[in-house]
CSV table of C-alpha atoms (C1' of nucleotides) in Angstrom, one decimal:
chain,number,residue,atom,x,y,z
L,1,UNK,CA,-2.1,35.8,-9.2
L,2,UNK,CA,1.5,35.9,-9.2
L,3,UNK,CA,4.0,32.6,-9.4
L,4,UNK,CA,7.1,32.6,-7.0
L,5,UNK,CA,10.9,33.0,-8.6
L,6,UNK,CA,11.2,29.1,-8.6
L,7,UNK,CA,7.8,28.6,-10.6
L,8,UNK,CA,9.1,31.1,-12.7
L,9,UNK,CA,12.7,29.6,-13.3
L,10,UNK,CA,11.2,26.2,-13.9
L,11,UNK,CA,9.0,27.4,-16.3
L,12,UNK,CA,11.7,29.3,-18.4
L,13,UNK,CA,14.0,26.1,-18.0
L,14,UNK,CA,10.6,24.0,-19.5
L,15,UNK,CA,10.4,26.4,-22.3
L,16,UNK,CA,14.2,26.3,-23.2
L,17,UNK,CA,14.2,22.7,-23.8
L,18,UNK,CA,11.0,22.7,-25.7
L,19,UNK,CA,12.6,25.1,-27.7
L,20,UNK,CA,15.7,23.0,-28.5
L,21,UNK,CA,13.3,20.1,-28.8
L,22,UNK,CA,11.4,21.7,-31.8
L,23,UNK,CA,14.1,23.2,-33.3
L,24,UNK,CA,13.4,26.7,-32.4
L,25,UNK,CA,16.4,28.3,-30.7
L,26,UNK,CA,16.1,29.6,-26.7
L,27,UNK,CA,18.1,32.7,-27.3
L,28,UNK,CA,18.7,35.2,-24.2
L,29,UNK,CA,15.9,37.7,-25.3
L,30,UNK,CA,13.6,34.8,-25.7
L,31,UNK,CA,14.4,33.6,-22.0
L,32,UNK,CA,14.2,37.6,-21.0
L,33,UNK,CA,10.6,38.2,-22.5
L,34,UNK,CA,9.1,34.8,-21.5
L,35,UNK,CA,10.2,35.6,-17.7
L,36,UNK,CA,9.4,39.0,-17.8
L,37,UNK,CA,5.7,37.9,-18.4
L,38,UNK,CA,5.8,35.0,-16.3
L,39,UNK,CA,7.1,37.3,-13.0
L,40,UNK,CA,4.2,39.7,-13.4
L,41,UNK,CA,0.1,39.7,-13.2
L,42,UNK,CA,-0.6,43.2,-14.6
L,43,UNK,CA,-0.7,42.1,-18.4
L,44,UNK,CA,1.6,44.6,-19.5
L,45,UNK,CA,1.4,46.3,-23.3
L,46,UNK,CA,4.5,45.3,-25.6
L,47,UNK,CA,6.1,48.7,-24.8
L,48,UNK,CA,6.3,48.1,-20.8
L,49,UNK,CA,7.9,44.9,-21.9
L,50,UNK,CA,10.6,46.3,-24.0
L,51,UNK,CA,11.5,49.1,-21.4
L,52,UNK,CA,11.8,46.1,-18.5
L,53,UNK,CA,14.0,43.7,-20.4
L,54,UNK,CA,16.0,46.7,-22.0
L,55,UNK,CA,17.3,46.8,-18.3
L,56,UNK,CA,18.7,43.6,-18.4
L,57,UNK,CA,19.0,43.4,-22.2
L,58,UNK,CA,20.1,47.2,-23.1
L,59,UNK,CA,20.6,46.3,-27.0
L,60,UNK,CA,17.8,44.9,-27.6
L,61,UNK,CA,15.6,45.8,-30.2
L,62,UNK,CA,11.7,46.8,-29.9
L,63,UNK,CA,11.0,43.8,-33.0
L,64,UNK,CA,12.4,41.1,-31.3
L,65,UNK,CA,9.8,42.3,-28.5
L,66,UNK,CA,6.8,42.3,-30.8
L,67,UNK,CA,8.5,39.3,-33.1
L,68,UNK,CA,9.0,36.8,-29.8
L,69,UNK,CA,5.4,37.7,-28.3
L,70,UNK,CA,3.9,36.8,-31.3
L,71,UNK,CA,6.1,33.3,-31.3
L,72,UNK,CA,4.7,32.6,-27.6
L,73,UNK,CA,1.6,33.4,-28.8
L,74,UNK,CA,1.4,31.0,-31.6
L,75,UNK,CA,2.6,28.3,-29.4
L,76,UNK,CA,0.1,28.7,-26.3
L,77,UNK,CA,2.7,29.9,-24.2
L,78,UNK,CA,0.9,33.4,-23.6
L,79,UNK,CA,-2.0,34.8,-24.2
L,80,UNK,CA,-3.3,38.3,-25.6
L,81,UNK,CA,-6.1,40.0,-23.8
L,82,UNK,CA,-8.0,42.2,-26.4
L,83,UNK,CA,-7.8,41.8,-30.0
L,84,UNK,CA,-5.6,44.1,-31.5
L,85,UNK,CA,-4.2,43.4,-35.1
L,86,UNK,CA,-7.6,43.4,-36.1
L,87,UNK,CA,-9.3,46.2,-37.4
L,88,UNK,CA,-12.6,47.8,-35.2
L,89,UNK,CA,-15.8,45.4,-36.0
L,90,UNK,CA,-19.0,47.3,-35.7
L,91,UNK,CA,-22.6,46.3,-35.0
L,92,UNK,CA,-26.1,48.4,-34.5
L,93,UNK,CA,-27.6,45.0,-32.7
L,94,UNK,CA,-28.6,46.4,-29.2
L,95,UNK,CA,-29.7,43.0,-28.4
L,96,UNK,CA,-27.7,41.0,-26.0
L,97,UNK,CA,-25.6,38.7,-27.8
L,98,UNK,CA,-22.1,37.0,-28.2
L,99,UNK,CA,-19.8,37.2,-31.3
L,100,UNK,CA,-18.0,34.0,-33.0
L,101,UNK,CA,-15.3,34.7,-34.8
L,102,UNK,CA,-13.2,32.8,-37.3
L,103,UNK,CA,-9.7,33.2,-36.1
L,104,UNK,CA,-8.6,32.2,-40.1
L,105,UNK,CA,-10.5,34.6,-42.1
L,106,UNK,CA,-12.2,37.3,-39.8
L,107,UNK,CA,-16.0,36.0,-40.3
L,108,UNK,CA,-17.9,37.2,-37.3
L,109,UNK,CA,-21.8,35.8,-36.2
L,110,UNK,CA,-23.9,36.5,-33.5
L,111,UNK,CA,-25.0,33.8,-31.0
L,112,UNK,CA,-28.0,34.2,-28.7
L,113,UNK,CA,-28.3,32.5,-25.3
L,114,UNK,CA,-31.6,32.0,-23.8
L,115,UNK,CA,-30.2,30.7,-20.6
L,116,UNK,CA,-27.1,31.6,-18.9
L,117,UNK,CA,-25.2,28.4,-19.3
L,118,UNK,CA,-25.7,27.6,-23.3
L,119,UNK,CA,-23.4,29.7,-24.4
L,120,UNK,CA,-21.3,27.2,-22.8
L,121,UNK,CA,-22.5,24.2,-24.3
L,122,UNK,CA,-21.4,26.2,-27.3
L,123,UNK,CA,-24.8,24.4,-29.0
L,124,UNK,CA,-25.7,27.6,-30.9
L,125,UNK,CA,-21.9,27.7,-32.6
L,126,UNK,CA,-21.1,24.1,-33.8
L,127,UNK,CA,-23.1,25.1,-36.7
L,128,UNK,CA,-20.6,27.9,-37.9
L,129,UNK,CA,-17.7,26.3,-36.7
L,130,UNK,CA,-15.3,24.9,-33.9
L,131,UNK,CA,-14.5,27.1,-30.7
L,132,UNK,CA,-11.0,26.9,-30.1
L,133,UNK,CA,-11.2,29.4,-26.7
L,134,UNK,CA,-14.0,31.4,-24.8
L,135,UNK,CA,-12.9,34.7,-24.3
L,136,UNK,CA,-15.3,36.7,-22.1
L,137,UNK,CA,-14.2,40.7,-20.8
L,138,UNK,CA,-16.3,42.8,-18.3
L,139,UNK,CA,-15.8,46.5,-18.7
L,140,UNK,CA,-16.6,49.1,-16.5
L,141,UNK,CA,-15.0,51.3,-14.0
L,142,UNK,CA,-12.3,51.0,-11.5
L,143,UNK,CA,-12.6,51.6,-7.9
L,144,UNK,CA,-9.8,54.0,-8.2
L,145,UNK,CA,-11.5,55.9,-11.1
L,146,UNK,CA,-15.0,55.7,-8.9
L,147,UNK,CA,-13.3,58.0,-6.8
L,148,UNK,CA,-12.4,60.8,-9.2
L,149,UNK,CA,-15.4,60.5,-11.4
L,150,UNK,CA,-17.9,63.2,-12.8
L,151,UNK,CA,-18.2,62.6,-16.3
L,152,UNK,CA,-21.5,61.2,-17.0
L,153,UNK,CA,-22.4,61.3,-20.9
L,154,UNK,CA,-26.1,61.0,-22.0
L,155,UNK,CA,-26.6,57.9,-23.2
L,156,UNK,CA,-28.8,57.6,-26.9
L,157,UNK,CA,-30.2,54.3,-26.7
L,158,UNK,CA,-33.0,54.6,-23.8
L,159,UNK,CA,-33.9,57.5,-25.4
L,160,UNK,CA,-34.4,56.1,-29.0
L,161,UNK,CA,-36.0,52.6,-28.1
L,162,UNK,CA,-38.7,55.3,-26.1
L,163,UNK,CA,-39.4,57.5,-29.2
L,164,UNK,CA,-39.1,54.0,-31.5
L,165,UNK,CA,-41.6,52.3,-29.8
L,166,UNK,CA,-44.4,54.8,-29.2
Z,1,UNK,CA,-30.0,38.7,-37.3
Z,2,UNK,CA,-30.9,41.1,-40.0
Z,3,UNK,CA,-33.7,43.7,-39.1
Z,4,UNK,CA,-36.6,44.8,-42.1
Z,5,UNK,CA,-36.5,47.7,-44.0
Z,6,UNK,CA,-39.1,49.2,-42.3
Z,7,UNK,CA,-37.5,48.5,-38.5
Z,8,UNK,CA,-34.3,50.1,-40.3
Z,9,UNK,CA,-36.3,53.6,-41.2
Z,10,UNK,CA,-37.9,53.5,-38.2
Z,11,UNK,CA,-34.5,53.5,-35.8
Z,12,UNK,CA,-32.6,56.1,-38.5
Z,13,UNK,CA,-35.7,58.8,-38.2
Z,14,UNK,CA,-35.7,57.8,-34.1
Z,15,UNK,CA,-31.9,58.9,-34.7
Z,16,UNK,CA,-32.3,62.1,-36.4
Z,17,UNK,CA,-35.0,63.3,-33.7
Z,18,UNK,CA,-32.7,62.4,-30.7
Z,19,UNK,CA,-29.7,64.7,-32.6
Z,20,UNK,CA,-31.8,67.5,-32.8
Z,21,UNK,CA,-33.5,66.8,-29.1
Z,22,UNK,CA,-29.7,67.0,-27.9
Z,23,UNK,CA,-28.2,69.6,-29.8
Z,24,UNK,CA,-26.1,67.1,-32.6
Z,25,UNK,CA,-26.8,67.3,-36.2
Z,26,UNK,CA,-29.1,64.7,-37.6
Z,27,UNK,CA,-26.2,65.1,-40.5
Z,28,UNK,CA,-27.2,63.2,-44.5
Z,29,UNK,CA,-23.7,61.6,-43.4
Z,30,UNK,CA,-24.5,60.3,-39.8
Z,31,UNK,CA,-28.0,58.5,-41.3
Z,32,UNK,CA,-26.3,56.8,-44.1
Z,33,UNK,CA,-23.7,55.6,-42.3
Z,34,UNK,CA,-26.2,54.4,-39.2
Z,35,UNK,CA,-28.4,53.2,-41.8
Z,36,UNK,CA,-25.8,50.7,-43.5
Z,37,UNK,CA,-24.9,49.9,-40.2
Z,38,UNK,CA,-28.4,49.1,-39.0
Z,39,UNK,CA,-28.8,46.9,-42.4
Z,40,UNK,CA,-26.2,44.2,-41.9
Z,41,UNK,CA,-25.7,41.6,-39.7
Z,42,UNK,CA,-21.7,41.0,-40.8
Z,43,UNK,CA,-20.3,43.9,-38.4
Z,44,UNK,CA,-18.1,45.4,-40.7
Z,45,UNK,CA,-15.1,47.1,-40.1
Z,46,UNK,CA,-14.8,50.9,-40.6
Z,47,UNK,CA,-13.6,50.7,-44.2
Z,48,UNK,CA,-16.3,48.5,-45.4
Z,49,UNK,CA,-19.0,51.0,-44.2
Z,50,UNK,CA,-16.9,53.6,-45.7
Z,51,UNK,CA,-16.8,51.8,-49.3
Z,52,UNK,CA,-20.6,51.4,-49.2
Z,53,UNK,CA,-21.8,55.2,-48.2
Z,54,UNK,CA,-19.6,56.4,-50.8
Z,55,UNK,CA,-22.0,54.6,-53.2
Z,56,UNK,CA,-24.4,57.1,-52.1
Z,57,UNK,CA,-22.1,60.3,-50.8
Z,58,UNK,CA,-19.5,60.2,-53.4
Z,59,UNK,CA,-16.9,62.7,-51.7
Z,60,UNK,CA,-17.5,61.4,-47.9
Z,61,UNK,CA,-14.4,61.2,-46.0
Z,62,UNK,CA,-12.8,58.6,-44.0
Z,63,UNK,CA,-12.7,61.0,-41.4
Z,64,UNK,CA,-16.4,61.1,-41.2
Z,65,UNK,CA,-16.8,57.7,-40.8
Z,66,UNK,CA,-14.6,57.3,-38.3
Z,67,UNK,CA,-15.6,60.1,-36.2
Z,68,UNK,CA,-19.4,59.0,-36.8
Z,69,UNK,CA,-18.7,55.1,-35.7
Z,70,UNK,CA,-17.6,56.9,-32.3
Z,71,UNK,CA,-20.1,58.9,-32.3
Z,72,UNK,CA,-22.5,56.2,-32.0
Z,73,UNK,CA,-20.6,54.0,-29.9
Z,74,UNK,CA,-20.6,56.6,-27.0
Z,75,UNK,CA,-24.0,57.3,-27.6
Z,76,UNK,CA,-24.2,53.6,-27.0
Z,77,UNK,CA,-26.0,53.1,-30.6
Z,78,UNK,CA,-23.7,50.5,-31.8
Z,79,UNK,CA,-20.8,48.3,-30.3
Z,80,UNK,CA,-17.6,47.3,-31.5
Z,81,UNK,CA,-16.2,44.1,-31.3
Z,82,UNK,CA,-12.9,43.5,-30.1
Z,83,UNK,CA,-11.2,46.6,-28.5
Z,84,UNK,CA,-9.1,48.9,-31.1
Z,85,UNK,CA,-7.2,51.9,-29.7
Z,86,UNK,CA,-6.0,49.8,-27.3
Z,87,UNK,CA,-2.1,48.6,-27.1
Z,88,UNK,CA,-2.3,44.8,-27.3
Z,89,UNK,CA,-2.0,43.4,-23.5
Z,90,UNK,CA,0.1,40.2,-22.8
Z,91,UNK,CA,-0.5,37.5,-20.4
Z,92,UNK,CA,1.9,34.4,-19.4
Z,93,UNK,CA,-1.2,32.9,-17.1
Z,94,UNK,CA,-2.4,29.6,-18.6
Z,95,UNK,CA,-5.2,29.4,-16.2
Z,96,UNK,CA,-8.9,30.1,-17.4
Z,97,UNK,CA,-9.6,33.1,-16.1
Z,98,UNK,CA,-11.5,36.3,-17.2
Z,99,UNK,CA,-10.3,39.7,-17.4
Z,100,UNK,CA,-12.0,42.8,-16.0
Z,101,UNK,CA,-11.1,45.4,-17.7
Z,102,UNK,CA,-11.3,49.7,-16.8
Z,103,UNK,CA,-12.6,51.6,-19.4
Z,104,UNK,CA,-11.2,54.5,-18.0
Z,105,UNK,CA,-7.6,53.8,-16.9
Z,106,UNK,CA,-7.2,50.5,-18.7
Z,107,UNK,CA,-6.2,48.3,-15.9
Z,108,UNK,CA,-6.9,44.6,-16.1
Z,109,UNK,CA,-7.6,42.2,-13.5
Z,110,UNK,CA,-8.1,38.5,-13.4
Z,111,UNK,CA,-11.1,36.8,-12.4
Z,112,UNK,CA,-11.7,33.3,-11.7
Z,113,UNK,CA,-14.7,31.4,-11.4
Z,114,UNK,CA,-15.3,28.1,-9.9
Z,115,UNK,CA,-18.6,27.1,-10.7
Z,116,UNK,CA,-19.5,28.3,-14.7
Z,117,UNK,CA,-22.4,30.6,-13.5
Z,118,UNK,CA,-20.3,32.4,-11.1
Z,119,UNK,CA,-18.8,34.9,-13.6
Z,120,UNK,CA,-22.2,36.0,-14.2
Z,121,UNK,CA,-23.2,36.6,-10.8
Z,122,UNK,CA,-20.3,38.6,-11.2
Z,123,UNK,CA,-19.1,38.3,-7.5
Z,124,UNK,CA,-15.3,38.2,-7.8
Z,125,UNK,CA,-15.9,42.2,-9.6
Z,126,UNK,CA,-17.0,43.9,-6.8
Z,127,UNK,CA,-13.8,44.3,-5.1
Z,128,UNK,CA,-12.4,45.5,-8.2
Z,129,UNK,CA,-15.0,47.9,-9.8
Z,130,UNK,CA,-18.3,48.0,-11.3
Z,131,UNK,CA,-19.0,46.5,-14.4
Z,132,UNK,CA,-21.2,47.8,-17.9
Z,133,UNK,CA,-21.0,45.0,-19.9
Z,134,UNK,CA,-19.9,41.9,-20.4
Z,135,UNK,CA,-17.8,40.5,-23.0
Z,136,UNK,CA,-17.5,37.3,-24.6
Z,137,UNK,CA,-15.8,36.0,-27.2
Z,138,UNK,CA,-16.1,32.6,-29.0
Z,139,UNK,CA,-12.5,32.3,-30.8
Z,140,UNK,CA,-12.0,29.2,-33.2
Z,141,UNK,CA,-12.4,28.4,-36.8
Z,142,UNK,CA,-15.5,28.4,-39.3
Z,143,UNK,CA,-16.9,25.6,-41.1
Z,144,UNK,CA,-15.4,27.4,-44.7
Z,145,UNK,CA,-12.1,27.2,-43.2
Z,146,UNK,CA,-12.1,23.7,-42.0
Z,147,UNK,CA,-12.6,22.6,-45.7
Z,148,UNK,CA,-9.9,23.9,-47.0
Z,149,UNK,CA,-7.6,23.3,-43.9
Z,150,UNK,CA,-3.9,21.5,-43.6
Z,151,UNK,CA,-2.3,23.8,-41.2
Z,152,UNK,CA,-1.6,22.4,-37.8
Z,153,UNK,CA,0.7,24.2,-36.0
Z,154,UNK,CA,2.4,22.5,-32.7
Z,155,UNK,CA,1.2,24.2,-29.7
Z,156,UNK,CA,3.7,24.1,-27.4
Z,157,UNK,CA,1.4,24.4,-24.0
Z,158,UNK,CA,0.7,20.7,-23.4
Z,159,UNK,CA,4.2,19.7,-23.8
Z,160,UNK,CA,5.6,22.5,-21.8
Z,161,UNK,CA,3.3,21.3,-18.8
Z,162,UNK,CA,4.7,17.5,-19.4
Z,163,UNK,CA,8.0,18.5,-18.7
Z,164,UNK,CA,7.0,21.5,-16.5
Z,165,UNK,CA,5.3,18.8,-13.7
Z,166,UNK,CA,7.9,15.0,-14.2
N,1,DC,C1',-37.8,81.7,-46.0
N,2,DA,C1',-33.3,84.4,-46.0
N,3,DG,C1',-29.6,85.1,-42.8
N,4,DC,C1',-27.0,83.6,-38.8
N,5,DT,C1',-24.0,80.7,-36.0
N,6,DA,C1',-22.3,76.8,-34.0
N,7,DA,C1',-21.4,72.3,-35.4
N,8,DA,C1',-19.9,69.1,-38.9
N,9,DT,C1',-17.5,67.9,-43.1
N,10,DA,C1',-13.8,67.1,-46.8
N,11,DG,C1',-9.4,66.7,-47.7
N,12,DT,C1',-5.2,66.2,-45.9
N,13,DT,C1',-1.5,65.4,-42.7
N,14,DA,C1',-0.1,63.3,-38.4
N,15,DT,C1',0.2,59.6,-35.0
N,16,DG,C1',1.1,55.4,-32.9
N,17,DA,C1',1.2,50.5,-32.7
N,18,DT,C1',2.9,46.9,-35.2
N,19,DT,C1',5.4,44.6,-39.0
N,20,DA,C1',8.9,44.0,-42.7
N,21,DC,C1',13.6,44.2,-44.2
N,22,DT,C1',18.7,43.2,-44.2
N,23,DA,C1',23.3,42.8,-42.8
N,24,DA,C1',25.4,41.0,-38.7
N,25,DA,C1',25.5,37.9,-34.7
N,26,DA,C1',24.7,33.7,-32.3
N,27,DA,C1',22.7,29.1,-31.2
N,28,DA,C1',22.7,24.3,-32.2
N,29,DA,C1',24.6,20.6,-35.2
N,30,DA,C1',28.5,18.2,-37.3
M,1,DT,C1',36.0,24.1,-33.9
M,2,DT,C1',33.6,25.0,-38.0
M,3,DT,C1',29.4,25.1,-40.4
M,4,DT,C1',24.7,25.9,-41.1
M,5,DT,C1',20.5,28.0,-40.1
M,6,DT,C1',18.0,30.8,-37.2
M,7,DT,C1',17.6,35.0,-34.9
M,8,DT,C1',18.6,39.6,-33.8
M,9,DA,C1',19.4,44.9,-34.0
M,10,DG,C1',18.5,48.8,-36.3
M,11,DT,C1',15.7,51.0,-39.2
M,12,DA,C1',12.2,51.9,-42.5
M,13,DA,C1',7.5,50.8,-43.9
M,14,DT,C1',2.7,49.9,-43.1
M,15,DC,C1',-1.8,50.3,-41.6
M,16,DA,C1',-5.7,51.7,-38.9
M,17,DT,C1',-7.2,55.6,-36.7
M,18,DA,C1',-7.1,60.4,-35.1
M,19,DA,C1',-6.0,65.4,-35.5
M,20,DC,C1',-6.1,69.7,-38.1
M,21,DT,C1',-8.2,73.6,-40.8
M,22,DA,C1',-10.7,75.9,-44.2
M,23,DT,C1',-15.2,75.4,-45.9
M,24,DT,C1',-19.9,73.9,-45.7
M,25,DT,C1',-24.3,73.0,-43.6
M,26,DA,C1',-28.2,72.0,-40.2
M,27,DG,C1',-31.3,74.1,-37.6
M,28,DC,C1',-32.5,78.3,-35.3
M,29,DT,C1',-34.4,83.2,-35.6
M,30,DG,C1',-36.6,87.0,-37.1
DNA sequence: CAGCTAAATAGTTATGATTACTAAAAAAAA
DNA sequence: TTTTTTTTAGTAATCATAACTATTTAGCTG
């Protein structure tokens, strides 16, 4: 869902003055980057946003891209989808679960759901800590890849649960 | 949820007769490494698993691990949580909204949902693709951290909107 | 159960995203 | 303006993960 040009002014105006207001400085490139994500919807990687503001911002240097996404970041301003900077977590549970994770120190737990709208509630979680955001992905295949698709890998784990439980 | 010793056994020989039923090599290597994985419950990252079967394979490589963990992820054996190998993806949309996600091409989509069960029902997807799985993530911070806790970062969101809407 | 052959491994080097570093530049305050 | 402090550009470093290659091994075959 994109925002119109004025939307997208106002916000970069809003953000300047916050800026000033807590003492952080609204530089050019921070103006640059902030718009860039604000004028689009396709959640472009760090490297699509450094080639787009390079157009308008030749000089400027792939850091201050990584270095002012990470500021917008930290003040709510964006948001990352995915969880890079972290290294892979891995976890032989087959059964249907969700993952909490500590934001501070990387501690990871399971929580089980029963019925579709606890996990919600968030009952299961105030016993390991404080939930700060929900983040829920769906993964699967595109339309477009649909199209062109043949690959179809064998897939272990019906087999296994049949030969485990006979 | 930790699983018994037995249950653990049980799924590793499972795993070495599915190799051999499918042509891949119920390796010393792969059942250590699926075995450690099948006997925790703290879905540990790729270097932890390494430091542990090298109490028991000395001279294993790093290599092997990692080619191993992939291994069993395509073979749907275990998951990882959180998506490595991916470029971090950015996103300037304050809104709650989900994400689907192409495993294939890597595009991203928003979803909304009105109604909390909605998501689940998994309407908006259609139009989009067809989804495997379903990911959720419960950011925030553990009970340990709280304790020792001072930090409290301004988060610039709420303020930005004040000004944003006067 | 010894030999065969494709697949897997160990050890190492390469890659690719992200981060750290430092001198120079620029924003906000005085 | 001038000053002060933050931020930037350019580059080098880091860190997780993947690729490469000679050697080894699992599982088949006779």
């Amino acid at each position: 869902m994109k925002i119109g040009t004025n939307e997208v002014e106002r916000r970069v105006q809003a953000f300047s003055e916050v800026c000033r207001r807590y003492g952080a400085k609204a530089t050019h490139q921070r103006r640059e980057i902030y718009r860039e994500l604000l004028r689009t919807d396709e959640h472009p990687a760090a490297e699509t946003i450094y080639a787009r503001v390079r157009k308008r911002i030749p000089a400027i240097s792939l850091d201050t891209v990584y270095r002012t996404l990470r500021l917008l970041e930290k003040k709510g301003l964006i948001s990352r989808a995915g969880f890079l900077n972290e290294k892979a977590r891995f976890d032989a549970n087959t059964l249907p679960h969700h993952h909490f994770v500590c934001t501070r120190c990387g501690f990871m737990g399971d929580i089980y759901h029963k019925e579709r709208d606890e996990f919600l509630a968030l009952r299961d979680v105030s016993a390991m800590g404080t939930v700060n955001s929900v983040h829920i992905e769906l993964r699967g295949i595109c339309k477009s890849c649909q199209k062109n698709s043949r690959l179809k890998d064998n897939y272990f784990f019906a087999i296994l649960i049949v030969i485990s439980t006979i």
